[in-house]
């Protein structure tokens, strides 16, 4: 695709995700507040809410996976589908649709990191989400199934993967009944996860095929304003501990104000507990291995109440998503009180 | 003015008395122009299809997926292809009329578009303005001025690299404006062509236009269209011939009326104008009828033509006709011009005869010899010109056709002289006065029938020539097919990922698998294809090599020599043993030409390389088509087992025989068109004879009246007339046979080679000559007999009129 | 002079059905004795040509009979009638007497050779007498009207017919030529012994012949 349009569209996504409204966007000048708002009284219902919510400005279906091949070599897999609404009106079908879609996929090993990016307009069958049967797709990438058993497929220039997922454990709602606050100003999103997926299948890199298996984490989030005007990006971690428990932690960074911390502690039976800023510390660790973009890739997490004290380090520090708006996303390993794997995302 | 109108009525009254003559003239014009206009409709239709390929905003550098049936197809196919992993981008184009101007609207999807030809979007605002209401458009300066402040387009951006009257906008806006919601014109294809599932294309009536198609279609099919045009032109010429002879023979009656009119006091100029108008009228009726007939003829032939174009050249063509009215107009004008040209001498004669009344119908022996001699001089001159063309033509198709045309016409013009001399020769063997008279009357008849007989010679020799070429082709092609299709089974998997399974299956079932795949390549800037082959005994044994250096297969398999097809050898003018440099992905390679193989019917140049070397150059390509060698007895069981094992769509696996039959069908279609046109021209020529005989009937009777008065029975006279015409016809046919053979030779050895790049050995089919001769003689016998079967009393009256008139 | 009748016309009528009941010839009776010369006069359109045509066997009568040497001309087949025309009869028209594709010599020999009465010496003799030797190898369209008629007469005479019919033979010629033709015709006819019937509107021509009949309103009067 035309690089310039690349940039244009992604700015669009990031802009809407960050709630930035450009004055020259003709339509939003007139209706700045007409996108749907996150409402704590609205309950999240499945399978309906696996689908898209066109009246909300931003949405995604985000899957990361930590797998190993038969020799124990670690792989990280990412599959993401973003949706952005260009205007708050009801979306038309066909090319007049006001929905835009973007897909990111990646495969990371200790030596390789390959990624791919796709764009599509909504309403024309190129990308979208079906509720029943469930399928989220863009071109021939797809995440399909019923959230208990499913498939995950994507490909890029040098890689492709064809995996199956399954989970017997329930879905985890973050925050309060799925409403997750992101800033001191009160911006929020609907946010739920399925961190218990067991994933397996084949991954092909550079012409070589590997049979892999491991854990996968699916995130679902939608909102019309996720972070506030004073915030500039976030760090996110989704971790699989070796005792089958999980933990999700994020830090939304402000430019003047401090960071907003939040997280969720998830137990092997599927139960969960919200973590507030006072419940844990997330601290970068000094390391000489900063990559070339001064991105903090080594962290320490301490959750006293859960007796967790772990350090995070990336499997491959070069896991930059050199997409139109770049960010760092890659598999990490945990050491300390617990061992395990997980994914780290840093927006810059 | 009134005088002119009255004069015209007087002139037209002639036809009331002999309506049949008028019908003949109009009919001859109609049929002549029907074939001509039918052919130009077909050619124009094809050109429209080629233009579709090239009429992009920018010449398409990527292959296009278009509908093979319509101009627009459902945009849901975009989503279907994308979700199947095929990278495509939609475009919709159409014409929009605003105020009194037509604009070309092009709707694009910037998100899926790969090319950067617009390159104007640099921020998300402008992007959004493009894809959201009120939909910003891109035009050039001039267009913006024309669209000034039109309510449809409040947002306009300038880009002066655009053509005039072209509007670029978002696909959604374009669909609405063009009233084509849910439709698109084409898809740009960014994935490799072979990745696209064939049955998907077939099911949705789609086809892929390869990227260099636009101009290459023109090149490839030029000969085909030239062929059609040549026939159309020939028919037109023959038709005009008929008209010429008809109008000149009707001159006699006209002359009397004209003489009378001028005696009454109508001036020469009014008469001339009236004659001219009358001709225009006749020409118009003939032209209009002809255009209508041509339309139906085109409809009839179009399925065959598009089948040929699709099968042989891979060009999609619609089976329905869309005609711009300019085509009708041009055809009409051509007919009128032909009519006026043909009647030029007639008009001059009338003009002169307005005052002088002299019977000019009775042809003298001396004058007929003079004109025969004149024609043969002109004929020799044209032959000389033709040979000059020949000397210089070297591979130019147009020159080869010109040579053929000159040869044909020049030779035919020798006919009158030949006829006269033959008759004189035959009359040497006679003693009796009646025999002498028979031959002298035959000479007279020959002069009057000259033009019709020349039309017969033209049509007949072309029939012989073309059928000769077709037969040679069929003979060679059949045996060549046997060589090329040496494998027992051919199969094609719907997608690469099934290749391994099918391979394993084949080998498990006793088959040896030979992959067949290739890709486009430009060799010295000509469109060519390169194919991979797996070194195997099959090729050594069967491949139809025309020339081969010693141990050529060893060299080729070791990558020390090129294996190229005849077309490539001819185009680049290389011979066996010569060095040839070809640019491949791995680099510029120079090797000697080790072998040249015949490749009939392929309009493209081609080279074959061993599969390992092919993979080096194109690692990302994988074959989906394979030839499988199995024991002949096991063909059917293999195929049924394969079909059970792999439930693929459609006929993905066939046996050798079916492929041969399909290939032969395509070539039959190609030549069936030429055949139909040939027979039609023969019939027109027969009509020429018929109409001539009818027209000169009255004059002939006045020639024969004295003999009747002297006591020769009418039956005798009729038989003599019949015999005379028949002898002339038979001599003409015999004259035409060697001409036909020569044409067959020229067609095969020169025209075909220029057009297609391959040469066929000539084979002569005597029974074809016999068949054609019998058909022609039958047509002619009817043409000659019919006018003689007149009412007895009418003939008597006619004779008597001769004596009692004047 | 007890000459037999070479030609007898009995109750001959001719109607043209197209124009209704218009009667061209009305119950004509005529006896022609061998060797006589007869003039048939009448105005234009009086039916002279029609009468001659019927007698020549060219045009059938509506009713009545024509006997030629005792044979009813219109009761025999067309082929037999043609045989009569070849050998026993000769007819000269105003024009179009010659075959355009044959030379003068070939033309004058044509009918005689058809009937087997050809004599080259006789032909040569007559050719000399009529001054046509120079043009013996010319074609009809290369000679004058007078020469054409002289050749036509020769053709008829050389065939030695029993009956010679002439329909306005001098109609297209000027006075001087006409006289030449008339004299030639009469002389040759008497030499050969043929019977002559001439249709003419020229009184001077008619006066040179033995008998004169006139056609008026379809009826024949002497």
PDB file of C-alpha atoms in Angstrom, chain A residues 1-2 4-5 8-9 11-12 22 24-27 86-87 93 95-98 100 118-121 124-126 137 139-140, chain B residues 75 78-79 82-85 87 90 109-111 113-114 116 121 123-125 127-129 131-132 135 170-172 175-176 181:
ATOM      1  CA  UNK A   1       0.000   0.000   0.000  1.00  0.00           C
ATOM      2  CA  UNK A   2       1.037   3.535  -0.582  1.00  0.00           C
ATOM      3  CA  UNK A   4       1.865   7.792   2.704  1.00  0.00           C
ATOM      4  CA  UNK A   5      -1.574   6.347   3.095  1.00  0.00           C
ATOM      5  CA  UNK A   8      -2.289   8.562   7.192  1.00  0.00           C
ATOM      6  CA  UNK A   9      -4.435   5.671   8.242  1.00  0.00           C
ATOM      7  CA  UNK A  11      -2.268   8.213  12.466  1.00  0.00           C
ATOM      8  CA  UNK A  12      -5.988   7.892  12.248  1.00  0.00           C
ATOM      9  CA  UNK A  22      -8.075  17.004  14.567  1.00  0.00           C
ATOM     10  CA  UNK A  24      -9.872  19.563  10.092  1.00  0.00           C
ATOM     11  CA  UNK A  25     -11.757  16.318  10.310  1.00  0.00           C
ATOM     12  CA  UNK A  26     -14.884  17.846   8.999  1.00  0.00           C
ATOM     13  CA  UNK A  27     -17.420  15.555  10.540  1.00  0.00           C
ATOM     14  CA  UNK A  86     -14.253   7.503  11.306  1.00  0.00           C
ATOM     15  CA  UNK A  87     -17.498   9.026  12.405  1.00  0.00           C
ATOM     16  CA  UNK A  93     -22.627  -1.082   4.192  1.00  0.00           C
ATOM     17  CA  UNK A  95     -17.630   1.273   0.483  1.00  0.00           C
ATOM     18  CA  UNK A  96     -19.462   4.044   2.277  1.00  0.00           C
ATOM     19  CA  UNK A  97     -18.748   2.331   5.580  1.00  0.00           C
ATOM     20  CA  UNK A  98     -17.100   4.569   8.147  1.00  0.00           C
ATOM     21  CA  UNK A 100     -11.424   1.179   9.136  1.00  0.00           C
ATOM     22  CA  UNK A 118      -2.573  -4.852   6.750  1.00  0.00           C
ATOM     23  CA  UNK A 119      -5.270  -2.264   6.223  1.00  0.00           C
ATOM     24  CA  UNK A 120      -8.834  -2.578   5.080  1.00  0.00           C
ATOM     25  CA  UNK A 121     -12.032  -0.636   4.817  1.00  0.00           C
ATOM     26  CA  UNK A 124     -16.834  -4.725   1.903  1.00  0.00           C
ATOM     27  CA  UNK A 125     -15.956  -8.117   3.271  1.00  0.00           C
ATOM     28  CA  UNK A 126     -12.235  -7.569   3.379  1.00  0.00           C
ATOM     29  CA  UNK A 137     -10.482 -11.481  10.029  1.00  0.00           C
ATOM     30  CA  UNK A 139      -7.742 -10.615   4.283  1.00  0.00           C
ATOM     31  CA  UNK A 140      -6.705 -14.223   4.929  1.00  0.00           C
TER      32      UNK A 140
ATOM     33  CA  UNK B  75     -17.574  -5.966  -5.651  1.00  0.00           C
ATOM     34  CA  UNK B  78     -13.055  -8.285  -3.920  1.00  0.00           C
ATOM     35  CA  UNK B  79     -13.696  -9.464  -0.359  1.00  0.00           C
ATOM     36  CA  UNK B  82      -8.825 -10.956  -0.262  1.00  0.00           C
ATOM     37  CA  UNK B  83      -9.993 -13.458   2.333  1.00  0.00           C
ATOM     38  CA  UNK B  84      -8.549 -16.189   0.150  1.00  0.00           C
ATOM     39  CA  UNK B  85      -5.207 -14.465   0.467  1.00  0.00           C
ATOM     40  CA  UNK B  87      -4.001  -9.280  -2.953  1.00  0.00           C
ATOM     41  CA  UNK B  90     -10.776  -2.599  -6.949  1.00  0.00           C
ATOM     42  CA  UNK B 109      -9.746   2.398  -2.983  1.00  0.00           C
ATOM     43  CA  UNK B 110      -6.639   4.108  -1.687  1.00  0.00           C
ATOM     44  CA  UNK B 111      -6.297   1.622   1.140  1.00  0.00           C
ATOM     45  CA  UNK B 113      -4.155   0.381  -3.936  1.00  0.00           C
ATOM     46  CA  UNK B 114      -0.517  -0.400  -4.393  1.00  0.00           C
ATOM     47  CA  UNK B 116       1.554   5.536  -6.014  1.00  0.00           C
ATOM     48  CA  UNK B 121      -2.082  12.332   0.133  1.00  0.00           C
ATOM     49  CA  UNK B 123      -1.837  13.521   5.891  1.00  0.00           C
ATOM     50  CA  UNK B 124      -4.829  11.855   7.369  1.00  0.00           C
ATOM     51  CA  UNK B 125      -7.038  14.891   6.825  1.00  0.00           C
ATOM     52  CA  UNK B 127      -7.204  11.067   3.144  1.00  0.00           C
ATOM     53  CA  UNK B 128     -10.392  11.407   5.137  1.00  0.00           C
ATOM     54  CA  UNK B 129     -11.660  14.146   2.896  1.00  0.00           C
ATOM     55  CA  UNK B 131     -13.100   8.779   1.553  1.00  0.00           C
ATOM     56  CA  UNK B 132     -15.783  10.640   3.516  1.00  0.00           C
ATOM     57  CA  UNK B 135     -15.886  13.290  -1.163  1.00  0.00           C
ATOM     58  CA  UNK B 170     -13.170   7.419  -3.813  1.00  0.00           C
ATOM     59  CA  UNK B 171     -14.749   4.210  -4.973  1.00  0.00           C
ATOM     60  CA  UNK B 172     -17.815   4.731  -2.794  1.00  0.00           C
ATOM     61  CA  UNK B 175     -20.261   3.886  -7.360  1.00  0.00           C
ATOM     62  CA  UNK B 176     -23.017   6.266  -6.332  1.00  0.00           C
ATOM     63  CA  UNK B 181     -23.598   0.519  -6.318  1.00  0.00           C
TER      64      UNK B 181
END
